[in-house]
CSV table of C-alpha atoms in Angstrom, one decimal:
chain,number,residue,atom,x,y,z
H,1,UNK,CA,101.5,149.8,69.3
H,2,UNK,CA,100.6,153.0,67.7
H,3,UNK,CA,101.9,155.7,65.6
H,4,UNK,CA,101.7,159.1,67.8
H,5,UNK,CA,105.2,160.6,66.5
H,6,UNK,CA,104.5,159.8,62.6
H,7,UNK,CA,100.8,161.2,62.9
H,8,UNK,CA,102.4,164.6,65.1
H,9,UNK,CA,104.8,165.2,62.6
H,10,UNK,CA,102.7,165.4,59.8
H,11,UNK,CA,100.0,167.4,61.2
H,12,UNK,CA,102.6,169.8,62.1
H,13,UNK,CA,104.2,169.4,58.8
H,14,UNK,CA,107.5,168.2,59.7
H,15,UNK,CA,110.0,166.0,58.2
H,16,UNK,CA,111.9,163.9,60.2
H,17,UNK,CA,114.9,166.1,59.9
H,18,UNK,CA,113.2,169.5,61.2
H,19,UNK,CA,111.7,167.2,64.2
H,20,UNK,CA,115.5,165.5,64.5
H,21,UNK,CA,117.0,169.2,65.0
H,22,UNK,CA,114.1,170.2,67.1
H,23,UNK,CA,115.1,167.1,69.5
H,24,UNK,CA,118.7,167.5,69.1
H,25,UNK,CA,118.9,163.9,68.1
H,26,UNK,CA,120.1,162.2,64.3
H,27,UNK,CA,117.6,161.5,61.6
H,28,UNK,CA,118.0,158.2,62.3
H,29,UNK,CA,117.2,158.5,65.9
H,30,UNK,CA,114.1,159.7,65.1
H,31,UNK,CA,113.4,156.6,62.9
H,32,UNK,CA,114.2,154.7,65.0
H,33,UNK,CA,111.8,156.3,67.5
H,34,UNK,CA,108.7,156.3,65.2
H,35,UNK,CA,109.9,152.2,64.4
H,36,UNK,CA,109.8,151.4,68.3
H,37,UNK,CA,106.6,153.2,68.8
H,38,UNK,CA,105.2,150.9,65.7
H,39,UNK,CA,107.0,148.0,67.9
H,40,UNK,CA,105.7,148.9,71.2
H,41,UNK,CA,108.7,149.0,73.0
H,42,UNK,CA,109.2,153.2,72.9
H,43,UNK,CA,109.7,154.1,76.6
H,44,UNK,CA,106.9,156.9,77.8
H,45,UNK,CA,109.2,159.7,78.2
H,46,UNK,CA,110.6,159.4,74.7
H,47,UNK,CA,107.1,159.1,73.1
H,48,UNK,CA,106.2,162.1,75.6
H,49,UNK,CA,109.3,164.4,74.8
H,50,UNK,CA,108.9,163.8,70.9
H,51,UNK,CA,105.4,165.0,71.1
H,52,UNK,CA,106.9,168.1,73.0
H,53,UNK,CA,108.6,168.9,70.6
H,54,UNK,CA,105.9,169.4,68.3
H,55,UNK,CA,103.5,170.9,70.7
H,56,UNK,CA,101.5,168.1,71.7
H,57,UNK,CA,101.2,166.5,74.8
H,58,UNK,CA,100.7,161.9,75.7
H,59,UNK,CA,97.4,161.6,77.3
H,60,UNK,CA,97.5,157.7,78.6
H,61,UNK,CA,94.0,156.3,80.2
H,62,UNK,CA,92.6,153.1,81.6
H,63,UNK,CA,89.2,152.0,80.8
H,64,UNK,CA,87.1,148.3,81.4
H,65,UNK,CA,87.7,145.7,78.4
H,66,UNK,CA,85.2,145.5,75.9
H,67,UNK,CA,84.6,142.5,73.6
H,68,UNK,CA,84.2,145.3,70.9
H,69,UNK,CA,87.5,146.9,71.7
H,70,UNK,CA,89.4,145.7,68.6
H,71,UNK,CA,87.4,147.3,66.5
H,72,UNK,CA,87.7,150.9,68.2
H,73,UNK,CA,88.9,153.6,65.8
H,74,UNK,CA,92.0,153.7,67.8
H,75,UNK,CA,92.7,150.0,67.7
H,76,UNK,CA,92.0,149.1,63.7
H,77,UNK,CA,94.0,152.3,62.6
H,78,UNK,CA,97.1,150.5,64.8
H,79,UNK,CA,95.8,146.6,63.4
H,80,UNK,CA,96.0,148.3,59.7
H,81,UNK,CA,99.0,150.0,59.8
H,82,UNK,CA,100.8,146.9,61.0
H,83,UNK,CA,99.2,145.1,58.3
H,84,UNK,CA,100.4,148.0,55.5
H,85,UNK,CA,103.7,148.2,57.0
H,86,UNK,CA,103.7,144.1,56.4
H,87,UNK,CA,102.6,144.8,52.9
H,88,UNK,CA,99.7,142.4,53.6
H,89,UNK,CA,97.3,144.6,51.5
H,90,UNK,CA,95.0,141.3,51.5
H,91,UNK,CA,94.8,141.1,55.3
H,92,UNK,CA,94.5,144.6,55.8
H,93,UNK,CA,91.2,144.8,53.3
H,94,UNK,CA,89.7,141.6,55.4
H,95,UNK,CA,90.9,143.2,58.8
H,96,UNK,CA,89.0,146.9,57.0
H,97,UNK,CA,86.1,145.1,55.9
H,98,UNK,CA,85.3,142.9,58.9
H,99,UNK,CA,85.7,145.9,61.7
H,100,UNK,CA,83.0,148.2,59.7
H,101,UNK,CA,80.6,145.1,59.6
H,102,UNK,CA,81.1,144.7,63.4
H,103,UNK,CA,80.9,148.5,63.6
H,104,UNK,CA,77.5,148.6,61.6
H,105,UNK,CA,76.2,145.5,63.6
H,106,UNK,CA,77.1,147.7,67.0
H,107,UNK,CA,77.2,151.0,66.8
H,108,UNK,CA,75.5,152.1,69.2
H,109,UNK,CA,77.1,149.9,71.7
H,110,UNK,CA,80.5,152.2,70.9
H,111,UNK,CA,80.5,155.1,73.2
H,112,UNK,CA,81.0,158.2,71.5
H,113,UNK,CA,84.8,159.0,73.0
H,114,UNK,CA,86.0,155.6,71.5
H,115,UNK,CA,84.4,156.4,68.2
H,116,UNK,CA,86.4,160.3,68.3
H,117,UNK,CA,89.6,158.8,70.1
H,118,UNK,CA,92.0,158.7,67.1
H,119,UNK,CA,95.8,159.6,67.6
H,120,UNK,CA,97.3,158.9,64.7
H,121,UNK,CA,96.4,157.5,60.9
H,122,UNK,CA,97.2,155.2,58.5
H,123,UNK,CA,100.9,155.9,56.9
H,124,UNK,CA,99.2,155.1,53.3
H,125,UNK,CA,96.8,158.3,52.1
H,126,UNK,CA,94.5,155.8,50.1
H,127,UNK,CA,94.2,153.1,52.2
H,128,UNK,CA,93.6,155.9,54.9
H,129,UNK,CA,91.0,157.6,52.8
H,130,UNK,CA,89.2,154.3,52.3
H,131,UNK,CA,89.3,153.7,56.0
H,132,UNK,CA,87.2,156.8,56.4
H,133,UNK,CA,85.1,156.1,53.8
H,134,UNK,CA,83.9,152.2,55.1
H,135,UNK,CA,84.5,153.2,59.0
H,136,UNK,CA,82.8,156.1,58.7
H,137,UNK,CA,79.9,154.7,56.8
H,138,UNK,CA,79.1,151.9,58.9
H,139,UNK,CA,78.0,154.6,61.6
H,140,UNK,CA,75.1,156.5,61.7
H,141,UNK,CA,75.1,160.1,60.3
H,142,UNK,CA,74.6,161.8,63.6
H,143,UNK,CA,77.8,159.5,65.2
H,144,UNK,CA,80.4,160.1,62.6
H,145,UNK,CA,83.4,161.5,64.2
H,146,UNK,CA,85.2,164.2,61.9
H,147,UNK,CA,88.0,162.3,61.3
H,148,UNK,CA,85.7,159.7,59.3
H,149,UNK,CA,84.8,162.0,56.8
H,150,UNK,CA,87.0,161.2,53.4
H,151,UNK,CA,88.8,163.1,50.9
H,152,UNK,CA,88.9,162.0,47.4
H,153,UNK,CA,92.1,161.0,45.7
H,154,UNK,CA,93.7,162.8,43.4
H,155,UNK,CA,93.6,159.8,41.1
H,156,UNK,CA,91.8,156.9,40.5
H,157,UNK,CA,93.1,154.0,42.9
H,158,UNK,CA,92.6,150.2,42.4
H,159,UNK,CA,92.4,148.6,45.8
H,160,UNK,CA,93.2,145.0,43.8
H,161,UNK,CA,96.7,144.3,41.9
H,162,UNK,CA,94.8,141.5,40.3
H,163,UNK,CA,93.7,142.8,36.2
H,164,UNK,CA,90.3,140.4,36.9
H,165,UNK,CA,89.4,142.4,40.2
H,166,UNK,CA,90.4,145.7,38.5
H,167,UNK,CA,88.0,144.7,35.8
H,168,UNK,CA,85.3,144.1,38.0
H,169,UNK,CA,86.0,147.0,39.6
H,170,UNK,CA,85.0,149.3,37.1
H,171,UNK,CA,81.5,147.9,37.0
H,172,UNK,CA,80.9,146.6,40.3
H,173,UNK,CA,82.2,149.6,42.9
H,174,UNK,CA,80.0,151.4,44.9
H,175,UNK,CA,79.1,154.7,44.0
H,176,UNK,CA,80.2,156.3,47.1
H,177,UNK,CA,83.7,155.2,46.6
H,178,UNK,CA,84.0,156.2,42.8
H,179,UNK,CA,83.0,159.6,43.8
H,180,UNK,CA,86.4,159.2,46.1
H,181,UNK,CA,88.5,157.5,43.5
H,182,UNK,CA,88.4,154.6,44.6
H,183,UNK,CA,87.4,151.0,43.3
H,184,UNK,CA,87.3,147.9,44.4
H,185,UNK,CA,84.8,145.0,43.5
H,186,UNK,CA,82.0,144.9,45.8
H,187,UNK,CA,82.4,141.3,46.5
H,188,UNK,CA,85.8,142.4,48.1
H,189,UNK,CA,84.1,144.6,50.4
H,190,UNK,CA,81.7,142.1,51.5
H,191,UNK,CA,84.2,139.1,52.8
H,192,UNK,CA,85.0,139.9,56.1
């Protein structure tokens, strides 16, 4: 479902114990809070007296479907992390690669709310970082939320585990992504 708790605690740079004592609760309640919000079955005044605790508020809203809505901000972030927490680092990369096409092919059919609306991130920093980096340039300039601006790795992070992808990595990345530390062929990032 999504990942409000995980995403609160880090921005206020919490472990899970400090947020555990905060809530009077066991470390392990509050894994198993952050696990059933992942799940979708956290109940609403859990998820709204966690964020309490670390000075954020729920904000729930209702809006018309939209054919596009699966590839919201909001929506891939939750589809990735799901994918990640899977370790299904080939699905995520095809789920990655096919919502910036869509996202490049409609961007101005996204209203701007839906492309700022982003609670929470991606639990892995590099895949995160590369989410910014293809979301983010799939949008025009003068629509990129904040959030979709990336930061580049300390290190230099092969998307592939495969040696012949790695290999082709090094000649065939986009320039935009070695500046961030990060390569991947550009073949990968074409297959949708």
């Amino acid at each position: 479902m999504s990942d409000l708790i995980r995403s609160a605690r880090r921005r206020a740079g919490l472990t899970g114990t400090e947020l555990a004592d905060r809530l009077g609760v066991s470390v392990a309640a509050v894994s198993q809070m952050e696990r059933s919000e992942r799940d979708g079955r956290i109940q609403i005044h859990t998820l709204e007296r966690a964020l309490d605790a670390m000075g954020e508020r729920l904000q729930l809203a209702a809006k018309p479907q939209s054919p596009l809505d699966a590839y919201a901000p909001e929506s891939v972030t939750r589809e990735l992390n799901k994918a990640l927490d899977s370790r299904d680092t080939a699905f995520a990369l095809r789920l990655l690669t096919r919502a910036a096409s869509v996202v490049r092919e409609n961007a101005q059919s996204f209203e701007q709310a839906e492309l700022e609306y982003r609670p929470s991130e991606l639990a892995d920093r590099r895949w995160e970082q590369l989410f910014r980096a293809l979301y983010g340039d799939a949008l025009p300039a003068e629509r990129r939320p904040t959030w979709a601006l990336p930061e580049r790795l300390d290190r230099r992070w092969y998307v592939s585990q495969f040696e012949p992808l790695r290999e082709r990595a090094k000649e065939s990345t986009p320039q935009r992504l070695r500046e961030l530390n990060i390569f991947i062929d550009e073949r990968s990032l074409t297959r949708a």
